[in-house]
XYZ file of C-alpha atoms in Angstrom:
232
model
C 103.211 93.834 124.720
C 106.545 94.203 124.803
C 106.841 97.974 124.640
C 105.734 101.055 123.918
C 107.090 103.968 121.939
C 106.547 106.747 119.712
C 108.548 105.764 115.750
C 107.941 107.995 112.988
C 104.993 110.709 114.466
C 103.204 107.493 115.584
C 102.943 106.157 119.145
C 103.745 101.856 118.664
C 103.007 99.304 121.014
C 105.393 96.419 119.914
C 103.913 92.691 120.403
C 104.569 89.303 119.350
C 103.242 85.973 116.898
C 102.079 85.445 114.105
C 100.905 83.267 111.859
C 102.845 83.494 108.556
C 106.176 82.749 108.412
C 107.087 85.381 105.809
C 111.368 85.342 104.414
C 111.343 88.885 104.159
C 109.975 89.719 107.441
C 112.266 92.614 110.055
C 110.869 91.841 112.912
C 112.455 90.392 115.906
C 112.794 86.995 116.828
C 109.733 87.286 119.299
C 107.157 86.680 116.050
C 109.118 83.063 115.608
C 109.400 82.790 119.958
C 106.653 84.802 121.475
C 106.554 82.857 124.054
C 109.958 84.308 125.342
C 108.959 87.871 124.796
C 107.406 90.564 126.914
C 104.492 89.687 128.681
C 100.624 90.037 128.623
C 98.497 93.028 129.460
C 95.055 93.529 129.052
C 93.400 95.756 126.438
C 92.877 98.222 128.434
C 96.286 98.367 129.784
C 97.860 98.436 126.344
C 95.411 100.791 124.839
C 96.718 103.178 128.637
C 99.749 102.652 127.385
C 99.541 103.479 123.649
C 97.769 106.758 124.605
C 100.488 107.399 127.012
C 103.182 107.346 124.733
C 100.743 109.549 122.282
C 100.472 112.269 124.303
C 104.226 112.438 125.731
C 105.921 112.492 122.521
C 102.786 114.862 120.827
C 101.459 112.508 118.409
C 97.870 111.695 117.593
C 98.283 108.364 115.548
C 98.875 105.015 116.907
C 99.286 101.418 115.854
C 100.443 97.981 117.139
C 103.502 96.690 115.230
C 105.462 93.640 115.213
C 103.249 90.932 115.205
C 99.602 90.009 113.444
C 96.526 91.543 116.212
C 93.847 89.814 114.919
C 94.943 86.211 116.425
C 93.450 86.962 119.454
C 90.531 89.091 117.989
C 88.239 89.721 121.555
C 91.569 91.125 123.150
C 91.859 93.509 119.765
C 88.755 94.825 119.219
C 88.481 95.763 123.215
C 91.384 97.384 122.691
C 90.020 99.147 119.892
C 86.855 100.313 121.878
C 89.077 101.824 124.681
C 91.220 103.466 121.589
C 87.798 104.762 120.513
C 87.092 106.768 123.250
C 90.996 108.462 123.921
C 90.927 111.879 123.286
C 94.634 111.673 122.802
C 94.481 109.352 119.035
C 92.822 111.085 116.005
C 93.989 107.807 113.935
C 94.867 103.681 114.339
C 96.270 101.849 112.267
C 95.169 98.342 112.129
C 98.138 96.484 110.369
C 97.557 92.865 109.453
C 98.037 90.052 106.742
C 94.225 89.910 106.642
C 94.402 85.931 107.292
C 91.991 86.049 109.808
C 89.719 88.838 108.270
C 89.778 86.721 105.381
C 88.509 83.843 107.065
C 86.058 85.713 109.669
C 83.835 88.132 107.607
C 82.220 89.633 111.054
C 85.990 90.282 112.147
C 86.134 92.921 109.095
C 83.063 93.987 109.899
C 83.157 94.583 113.641
C 86.783 96.729 112.675
C 84.763 98.428 110.150
C 82.389 99.741 112.926
C 85.443 101.963 115.033
C 85.468 105.650 113.274
C 89.312 106.227 114.168
C 90.258 102.750 112.478
C 92.139 102.486 109.208
C 93.553 98.764 107.946
C 96.574 98.162 106.314
C 96.144 95.049 104.341
C 99.927 93.789 103.623
C 100.037 90.912 100.878
C 103.544 88.372 101.516
C 103.045 86.859 97.051
C 100.741 87.087 93.601
C 100.347 83.324 92.919
C 99.379 80.372 96.019
C 102.687 78.915 94.723
C 105.182 82.043 95.653
C 103.005 82.853 98.628
C 103.962 79.129 100.336
C 107.103 80.106 99.620
C 107.626 83.434 100.592
C 105.325 82.447 104.246
C 105.496 78.769 104.864
C 101.573 78.910 104.331
C 99.640 76.574 102.635
C 98.736 76.943 99.224
C 94.796 77.093 99.940
C 95.671 79.909 102.604
C 96.514 82.273 99.704
C 93.291 83.760 99.048
C 92.554 84.565 102.513
C 93.699 88.111 102.306
C 92.236 88.760 98.987
C 88.917 87.931 101.052
C 89.737 90.393 103.651
C 89.958 93.081 101.062
C 86.530 91.893 99.549
C 85.042 91.855 103.428
C 86.683 94.982 104.446
C 85.552 97.392 101.232
C 81.973 95.648 101.452
C 81.386 96.591 105.040
C 82.796 100.243 104.295
C 86.109 99.751 106.105
C 88.775 102.501 106.088
C 91.754 100.501 104.489
C 94.528 100.243 102.140
C 96.304 97.450 100.202
C 100.238 97.192 100.873
C 102.308 94.574 98.715
C 106.066 93.491 98.959
C 105.923 94.107 95.011
C 108.179 96.706 94.243
C 111.267 94.194 94.600
C 112.469 92.621 91.937
C 114.770 90.087 93.808
C 111.376 88.978 95.600
C 108.881 88.860 93.142
C 109.587 88.611 89.269
C 107.489 90.209 86.467
C 104.888 87.187 85.980
C 103.900 87.203 89.780
C 103.897 90.959 89.911
C 101.188 91.167 87.029
C 98.847 88.395 88.845
C 99.164 90.684 91.968
C 97.556 93.643 89.618
C 95.355 91.219 87.820
C 94.045 89.780 91.353
C 93.801 93.383 92.888
C 92.240 94.756 89.948
C 89.310 92.414 89.647
C 88.465 93.230 93.163
C 88.526 97.266 92.109
C 90.148 98.573 89.291
C 90.988 101.500 92.276
C 93.091 99.208 94.014
C 96.216 99.017 92.235
C 95.857 102.339 91.930
C 96.315 103.306 95.912
C 98.794 100.105 95.724
C 101.435 100.730 98.771
C 104.499 98.896 97.211
C 107.410 97.895 99.476
C 111.048 96.441 99.384
C 112.631 94.600 101.324
C 115.079 96.055 104.047
C 118.173 94.540 105.207
C 117.532 94.014 109.000
C 119.560 91.395 110.954
C 116.401 89.562 111.445
C 115.612 89.576 107.609
C 118.875 88.947 106.622
C 118.789 85.555 108.523
C 114.947 84.316 107.546
C 116.088 85.000 104.015
C 119.175 82.607 104.256
C 117.782 80.012 106.314
C 114.965 80.005 103.488
C 117.680 79.756 100.694
C 116.889 82.631 98.864
C 120.148 84.186 97.652
C 120.012 88.113 96.595
C 121.943 90.352 96.263
C 123.048 93.997 98.218
C 122.211 96.640 98.039
C 119.093 96.836 95.858
C 119.721 98.371 92.589
C 116.715 98.874 91.126
C 112.919 98.604 91.608
C 110.043 98.624 89.515
C 107.875 101.374 88.814
C 105.136 101.728 90.156
C 102.321 98.776 89.575
C 99.149 101.362 89.144
C 101.624 101.606 85.086
C 101.119 98.160 84.203
C 98.520 98.440 81.549
C 96.231 94.910 80.847
């Protein structure tokens, strides 16, 4: 982990590394070159530092951000065990792209066993082709985040789904409708509570979009209405 701080009422441990290369990602270049940033900390030390940030700023929520935390599942699970015992932290938000939880059902089940953990699964696209175009991953990996959602649901986990789906510059109406159908196919309740995002103009996001050949206009002039209003 690189830094610890309180951001928007949540104590955050910033870590490095990801298995996707999303073109709209806001994270610093530590995502792409993790070996050049921060230093390794044991799960115990990482948990203590996050807990200290929560106490210092008087917040009860915590998370790990700037990375894909499930890449090192043993480290993550040990950290969560410490969080579970912490009197300073009431809620831990586990942000994930769902790739590992989709590939490994047992990981979703182990995470679901923690009473303080709420999982936020971030979807990147609505079709395999768009998934590859936006993340650099192979099309076959597109199904994994949806499998993660099913695994979490069947394990009884506390979770919700987010998607970069409110931004017309990055998702066509057709792709968005396909995303809706896939979520509704898992549960009709999922589209109703989908957290929809737009791309923010962070320097790193702008650079990644340009390098990937995406030409989008700034500022954002309109957003889609909530996906829950789609009838189909």
